[in-house]
Amino acid sequence: MTIFSKEILEIRKQALQQASSLFARVDEISEKNTTRVLEIFRNHRVSDYHFRTTSGYAYNDAGREKLEEVWADICGAEKALVRTQFVSGTHALATVLFGLLRPGHELLSLTGAPYDTMQTVIGHTCSSSGSLKEFGIGYSELPMIDSGVDIKNIAKAMKPNTKMVLIQRSRGYSMRAPLTIDDIKELCTYIKKINPECICFVDNCYGEFVDILEPTAVGADIMAGSLIKNPGGGIAPTGGYIVGKKELVEQTAYRMTAPGIGSELGASLVDNRLLFQGMFMASHTTAQAVKGAIFASVFFSLLGYKTLPLPNEERSDIIQAIQLDSPEKLIAFCQGIQKYSPIDAHVRPEPSAMPGYQDAIIMAAGTFVQGASIELSADGPLRPPYIVYLQGGLTLEHAIVGTMGAAAEILKIKK
């Protein structure tokens, strides 16, 4: 049964021919990461004993402790919190901010305006109850330039009370390039030369396993992210993580729970097997998503749209940005992704206001885990130039079909 038009199928053929040569590097990274993760699992002697659930206070939860040891090792860090009690990546990121910053301190974003949900946590551009601003914590940001972070002006932007710099690895809702591991290493080294006590904090969402090292292995003091993105491998049902230097992670643990409790409590109500298995599968699953993004970049470039990254550019996250230039096309794209999803394919997403976002947002996510952006999904704010952000794909095959489905819906508008 032919689902798509001859035009779409011909573009698919051309896109696969161009993209296939770019997949080898992705597969190489995936194999290296899988080998490294396997060795870490073996060294830590992970057993099915660690899969069991716990209840109540969960003192001495062996599975929870082992999972956190494994993740810290994978990230080249001293300590980790890997908890299903984190409801999202934003929750984990906010826990770091509130755990380490105090009234009178200032947070400096080196990568311009952060992701929309983080702006509400910070509270300096949009008023929100319980924000950093309400607690007397200052904020400033250094706009990015065409070449990346404006390194020459970092020293000028830092103040005596700049306690932490925020480095957002991914692009967020912008058309800037994500930061590579080398970029992050350079930034952290430079910051420490200016002020060795300044905390380098990386928002690592969408970036895990895209390269063979993580930011904490190259100089970042602490980082955080979501388990329903890359590190959960499409299997983790919920959760987030914080990982980095031991003393910093311990401080954030007191914000996660309460002073005096820290990381010692927290029941494993979810089968830990899902978290361990997801973590083990994450290298491969992330590679599938990256290859899907490369295919989409080639496909929509052939259709005449501006894409970032370009097909042959180095990637540091799983996101593919496509500039559609009209709200109708943005909506159609997301409706196409939803239409060719395994879950809720009968649903038509529409733009709406959402907590934490300044503009109306449209989101397509026919996912097994609600909101899991390691699964094929797309979203974007309804503001010019109407960029859609495509990410995820548990399999390359689904990413290809979904991309064609999105294109088919857009072509209906053109006709």
PDB file of C-alpha atoms in Angstrom, residues 76-242:
ATOM      1  CA  GLY A  76      33.201  11.042  34.110  1.00  0.00           C
ATOM      2  CA  ALA A  77      31.967  12.601  37.351  1.00  0.00           C
ATOM      3  CA  GLU A  78      32.210  12.007  41.092  1.00  0.00           C
ATOM      4  CA  LYS A  79      28.568  11.730  42.085  1.00  0.00           C
ATOM      5  CA  ALA A  80      25.099  11.591  40.557  1.00  0.00           C
ATOM      6  CA  LEU A  81      21.445  11.840  41.477  1.00  0.00           C
ATOM      7  CA  VAL A  82      19.272   9.757  39.149  1.00  0.00           C
ATOM      8  CA  ARG A  83      15.708   9.975  40.377  1.00  0.00           C
ATOM      9  CA  THR A  84      12.221   9.334  39.110  1.00  0.00           C
ATOM     10  CA  GLN A  85      11.144  12.003  41.605  1.00  0.00           C
ATOM     11  CA  PHE A  86      12.397  14.625  39.130  1.00  0.00           C
ATOM     12  CA  VAL A  87       9.315  15.361  37.021  1.00  0.00           C
ATOM     13  CA  SER A  88      11.250  16.880  34.096  1.00  0.00           C
ATOM     14  CA  GLY A  89      14.601  18.171  32.953  1.00  0.00           C
ATOM     15  CA  THR A  90      13.553  21.667  34.011  1.00  0.00           C
ATOM     16  CA  HIS A  91      12.891  20.333  37.516  1.00  0.00           C
ATOM     17  CA  ALA A  92      16.403  18.873  37.717  1.00  0.00           C
ATOM     18  CA  LEU A  93      17.946  22.083  36.360  1.00  0.00           C
ATOM     19  CA  ALA A  94      15.966  24.229  38.796  1.00  0.00           C
ATOM     20  CA  THR A  95      17.100  22.002  41.660  1.00  0.00           C
ATOM     21  CA  VAL A  96      20.708  22.798  40.789  1.00  0.00           C
ATOM     22  CA  LEU A  97      20.043  26.538  40.631  1.00  0.00           C
ATOM     23  CA  PHE A  98      18.172  26.700  43.929  1.00  0.00           C
ATOM     24  CA  GLY A  99      20.542  24.236  45.565  1.00  0.00           C
ATOM     25  CA  LEU A 100      23.708  26.201  44.810  1.00  0.00           C
ATOM     26  CA  LEU A 101      22.702  29.867  44.513  1.00  0.00           C
ATOM     27  CA  ARG A 102      21.932  32.137  47.458  1.00  0.00           C
ATOM     28  CA  PRO A 103      20.477  35.669  47.784  1.00  0.00           C
ATOM     29  CA  GLY A 104      23.006  38.166  46.451  1.00  0.00           C
ATOM     30  CA  HIS A 105      24.571  35.709  44.017  1.00  0.00           C
ATOM     31  CA  GLU A 106      24.284  36.204  40.273  1.00  0.00           C
ATOM     32  CA  LEU A 107      23.734  33.675  37.515  1.00  0.00           C
ATOM     33  CA  LEU A 108      25.302  34.473  34.133  1.00  0.00           C
ATOM     34  CA  SER A 109      24.070  32.672  31.018  1.00  0.00           C
ATOM     35  CA  LEU A 110      26.892  32.371  28.501  1.00  0.00           C
ATOM     36  CA  THR A 111      24.603  31.106  25.755  1.00  0.00           C
ATOM     37  CA  GLY A 112      22.098  33.941  25.535  1.00  0.00           C
ATOM     38  CA  ALA A 113      18.491  33.522  26.581  1.00  0.00           C
ATOM     39  CA  PRO A 114      17.866  30.018  27.916  1.00  0.00           C
ATOM     40  CA  TYR A 115      15.035  27.678  26.991  1.00  0.00           C
ATOM     41  CA  ASP A 116      11.588  29.137  27.667  1.00  0.00           C
ATOM     42  CA  THR A 117      10.831  27.009  30.733  1.00  0.00           C
ATOM     43  CA  MET A 118      14.131  28.044  32.308  1.00  0.00           C
ATOM     44  CA  GLN A 119      13.259  31.707  31.814  1.00  0.00           C
ATOM     45  CA  THR A 120      10.270  31.240  34.102  1.00  0.00           C
ATOM     46  CA  VAL A 121      12.503  29.553  36.693  1.00  0.00           C
ATOM     47  CA  ILE A 122      14.899  32.503  36.555  1.00  0.00           C
ATOM     48  CA  GLY A 123      12.068  35.053  36.543  1.00  0.00           C
ATOM     49  CA  HIS A 124      13.901  38.089  35.163  1.00  0.00           C
ATOM     50  CA  THR A 125      12.176  38.269  31.774  1.00  0.00           C
ATOM     51  CA  CYS A 126       8.816  36.824  32.774  1.00  0.00           C
ATOM     52  CA  SER A 127       7.319  37.071  36.236  1.00  0.00           C
ATOM     53  CA  SER A 128       6.785  33.735  37.961  1.00  0.00           C
ATOM     54  CA  SER A 129       6.103  32.821  41.564  1.00  0.00           C
ATOM     55  CA  GLY A 130       9.021  31.200  43.354  1.00  0.00           C
ATOM     56  CA  SER A 131      11.615  32.233  40.760  1.00  0.00           C
ATOM     57  CA  LEU A 132      15.279  33.031  41.413  1.00  0.00           C
ATOM     58  CA  LYS A 133      14.405  36.713  41.155  1.00  0.00           C
ATOM     59  CA  GLU A 134      11.959  36.438  44.063  1.00  0.00           C
ATOM     60  CA  PHE A 135      14.780  35.038  46.181  1.00  0.00           C
ATOM     61  CA  GLY A 136      17.084  37.954  45.427  1.00  0.00           C
ATOM     62  CA  ILE A 137      19.318  36.101  42.991  1.00  0.00           C
ATOM     63  CA  GLY A 138      20.569  38.225  40.107  1.00  0.00           C
ATOM     64  CA  TYR A 139      20.724  37.232  36.476  1.00  0.00           C
ATOM     65  CA  SER A 140      22.418  38.427  33.316  1.00  0.00           C
ATOM     66  CA  GLU A 141      23.090  36.906  29.944  1.00  0.00           C
ATOM     67  CA  LEU A 142      25.714  37.218  27.254  1.00  0.00           C
ATOM     68  CA  PRO A 143      24.143  37.171  23.778  1.00  0.00           C
ATOM     69  CA  MET A 144      25.689  34.695  21.397  1.00  0.00           C
ATOM     70  CA  ILE A 145      27.425  35.858  18.238  1.00  0.00           C
ATOM     71  CA  ASP A 146      27.519  34.201  14.814  1.00  0.00           C
ATOM     72  CA  SER A 147      30.605  32.188  15.695  1.00  0.00           C
ATOM     73  CA  GLY A 148      29.171  30.945  18.992  1.00  0.00           C
ATOM     74  CA  VAL A 149      29.727  32.137  22.551  1.00  0.00           C
ATOM     75  CA  ASP A 150      31.151  35.663  22.797  1.00  0.00           C
ATOM     76  CA  ILE A 151      34.259  34.583  24.685  1.00  0.00           C
ATOM     77  CA  LYS A 152      35.987  37.970  24.376  1.00  0.00           C
ATOM     78  CA  ASN A 153      33.297  39.630  26.488  1.00  0.00           C
ATOM     79  CA  ILE A 154      32.895  36.971  29.194  1.00  0.00           C
ATOM     80  CA  ALA A 155      35.316  38.638  31.616  1.00  0.00           C
ATOM     81  CA  LYS A 156      33.471  41.942  31.217  1.00  0.00           C
ATOM     82  CA  ALA A 157      30.105  40.245  31.818  1.00  0.00           C
ATOM     83  CA  MET A 158      31.243  38.505  35.003  1.00  0.00           C
ATOM     84  CA  LYS A 159      30.829  40.379  38.279  1.00  0.00           C
ATOM     85  CA  PRO A 160      32.306  39.813  41.736  1.00  0.00           C
ATOM     86  CA  ASN A 161      29.043  38.111  42.782  1.00  0.00           C
ATOM     87  CA  THR A 162      28.775  35.886  39.686  1.00  0.00           C
ATOM     88  CA  LYS A 163      28.546  32.547  41.459  1.00  0.00           C
ATOM     89  CA  MET A 164      27.573  30.407  38.484  1.00  0.00           C
ATOM     90  CA  VAL A 165      27.639  30.424  34.703  1.00  0.00           C
ATOM     91  CA  LEU A 166      24.917  28.581  32.799  1.00  0.00           C
ATOM     92  CA  ILE A 167      25.903  26.843  29.578  1.00  0.00           C
ATOM     93  CA  GLN A 168      23.000  25.499  27.542  1.00  0.00           C
ATOM     94  CA  ARG A 169      24.401  22.825  25.273  1.00  0.00           C
ATOM     95  CA  SER A 170      21.396  22.547  22.979  1.00  0.00           C
ATOM     96  CA  ARG A 171      19.941  25.272  20.765  1.00  0.00           C
ATOM     97  CA  GLY A 172      16.643  25.694  22.626  1.00  0.00           C
ATOM     98  CA  TYR A 173      14.083  27.619  20.581  1.00  0.00           C
ATOM     99  CA  SER A 174      16.666  29.358  18.398  1.00  0.00           C
ATOM    100  CA  MET A 175      18.616  28.845  15.189  1.00  0.00           C
ATOM    101  CA  ARG A 176      22.015  28.996  16.836  1.00  0.00           C
ATOM    102  CA  ALA A 177      24.323  25.995  16.710  1.00  0.00           C
ATOM    103  CA  PRO A 178      24.511  23.749  19.775  1.00  0.00           C
ATOM    104  CA  LEU A 179      27.793  23.692  21.661  1.00  0.00           C
ATOM    105  CA  THR A 180      30.217  20.871  21.014  1.00  0.00           C
ATOM    106  CA  ILE A 181      32.131  19.124  23.766  1.00  0.00           C
ATOM    107  CA  ASP A 182      35.240  21.041  22.678  1.00  0.00           C
ATOM    108  CA  ASP A 183      33.292  24.311  22.943  1.00  0.00           C
ATOM    109  CA  ILE A 184      32.213  23.457  26.484  1.00  0.00           C
ATOM    110  CA  LYS A 185      35.746  22.449  27.462  1.00  0.00           C
ATOM    111  CA  GLU A 186      37.099  25.767  26.171  1.00  0.00           C
ATOM    112  CA  LEU A 187      34.435  27.741  28.059  1.00  0.00           C
ATOM    113  CA  CYS A 188      34.986  25.941  31.358  1.00  0.00           C
ATOM    114  CA  THR A 189      38.755  26.357  31.107  1.00  0.00           C
ATOM    115  CA  TYR A 190      38.353  30.074  30.388  1.00  0.00           C
ATOM    116  CA  ILE A 191      35.900  30.624  33.255  1.00  0.00           C
ATOM    117  CA  LYS A 192      38.213  28.932  35.748  1.00  0.00           C
ATOM    118  CA  LYS A 193      41.069  31.223  34.687  1.00  0.00           C
ATOM    119  CA  ILE A 194      38.898  34.244  35.456  1.00  0.00           C
ATOM    120  CA  ASN A 195      37.436  32.876  38.697  1.00  0.00           C
ATOM    121  CA  PRO A 196      38.320  29.360  39.892  1.00  0.00           C
ATOM    122  CA  GLU A 197      35.396  29.457  42.360  1.00  0.00           C
ATOM    123  CA  CYS A 198      32.739  30.132  39.729  1.00  0.00           C
ATOM    124  CA  ILE A 199      30.530  27.091  39.100  1.00  0.00           C
ATOM    125  CA  CYS A 200      30.247  25.919  35.487  1.00  0.00           C
ATOM    126  CA  PHE A 201      26.752  24.461  35.124  1.00  0.00           C
ATOM    127  CA  VAL A 202      25.696  22.751  31.887  1.00  0.00           C
ATOM    128  CA  ASP A 203      22.143  22.144  30.748  1.00  0.00           C
ATOM    129  CA  ASN A 204      22.861  18.855  28.991  1.00  0.00           C
ATOM    130  CA  CYS A 205      19.346  18.158  27.688  1.00  0.00           C
ATOM    131  CA  TYR A 206      19.303  16.554  24.222  1.00  0.00           C
ATOM    132  CA  GLY A 207      23.091  16.157  24.209  1.00  0.00           C
ATOM    133  CA  GLU A 208      23.842  12.917  26.061  1.00  0.00           C
ATOM    134  CA  PHE A 209      25.662  10.246  24.007  1.00  0.00           C
ATOM    135  CA  VAL A 210      25.805  12.405  20.870  1.00  0.00           C
ATOM    136  CA  ASP A 211      29.574  12.550  21.438  1.00  0.00           C
ATOM    137  CA  ILE A 212      31.923  10.157  23.201  1.00  0.00           C
ATOM    138  CA  LEU A 213      32.392  12.420  26.239  1.00  0.00           C
ATOM    139  CA  GLU A 214      30.000  14.354  28.451  1.00  0.00           C
ATOM    140  CA  PRO A 215      30.564  17.928  29.729  1.00  0.00           C
ATOM    141  CA  THR A 216      31.518  16.802  33.254  1.00  0.00           C
ATOM    142  CA  ALA A 217      34.398  14.846  31.733  1.00  0.00           C
ATOM    143  CA  VAL A 218      35.906  18.010  30.207  1.00  0.00           C
ATOM    144  CA  GLY A 219      35.626  20.594  32.967  1.00  0.00           C
ATOM    145  CA  ALA A 220      31.967  21.255  33.791  1.00  0.00           C
ATOM    146  CA  ASP A 221      31.387  21.264  37.547  1.00  0.00           C
ATOM    147  CA  ILE A 222      27.809  20.032  37.389  1.00  0.00           C
ATOM    148  CA  MET A 223      25.142  19.265  34.796  1.00  0.00           C
ATOM    149  CA  ALA A 224      21.553  18.112  34.666  1.00  0.00           C
ATOM    150  CA  GLY A 225      19.059  16.609  32.259  1.00  0.00           C
ATOM    151  CA  SER A 226      16.019  14.421  31.713  1.00  0.00           C
ATOM    152  CA  LEU A 227      15.643  10.644  31.657  1.00  0.00           C
ATOM    153  CA  ILE A 228      12.873  10.817  29.047  1.00  0.00           C
ATOM    154  CA  LYS A 229      15.365  12.313  26.635  1.00  0.00           C
ATOM    155  CA  ASN A 230      18.608  10.643  25.512  1.00  0.00           C
ATOM    156  CA  PRO A 231      19.838   8.871  28.682  1.00  0.00           C
ATOM    157  CA  GLY A 232      16.595   6.956  29.206  1.00  0.00           C
ATOM    158  CA  GLY A 233      16.975   5.219  25.869  1.00  0.00           C
ATOM    159  CA  GLY A 234      13.255   5.480  25.161  1.00  0.00           C
ATOM    160  CA  ILE A 235      12.606   3.020  27.994  1.00  0.00           C
ATOM    161  CA  ALA A 236      12.783   5.100  31.192  1.00  0.00           C
ATOM    162  CA  PRO A 237       9.209   6.077  32.132  1.00  0.00           C
ATOM    163  CA  THR A 238      10.081   9.342  33.899  1.00  0.00           C
ATOM    164  CA  GLY A 239      12.831  11.094  35.835  1.00  0.00           C
ATOM    165  CA  GLY A 240      15.867  13.322  35.647  1.00  0.00           C
ATOM    166  CA  TYR A 241      19.465  13.503  36.783  1.00  0.00           C
ATOM    167  CA  ILE A 242      22.097  15.753  38.302  1.00  0.00           C
TER     168      ILE A 242
END
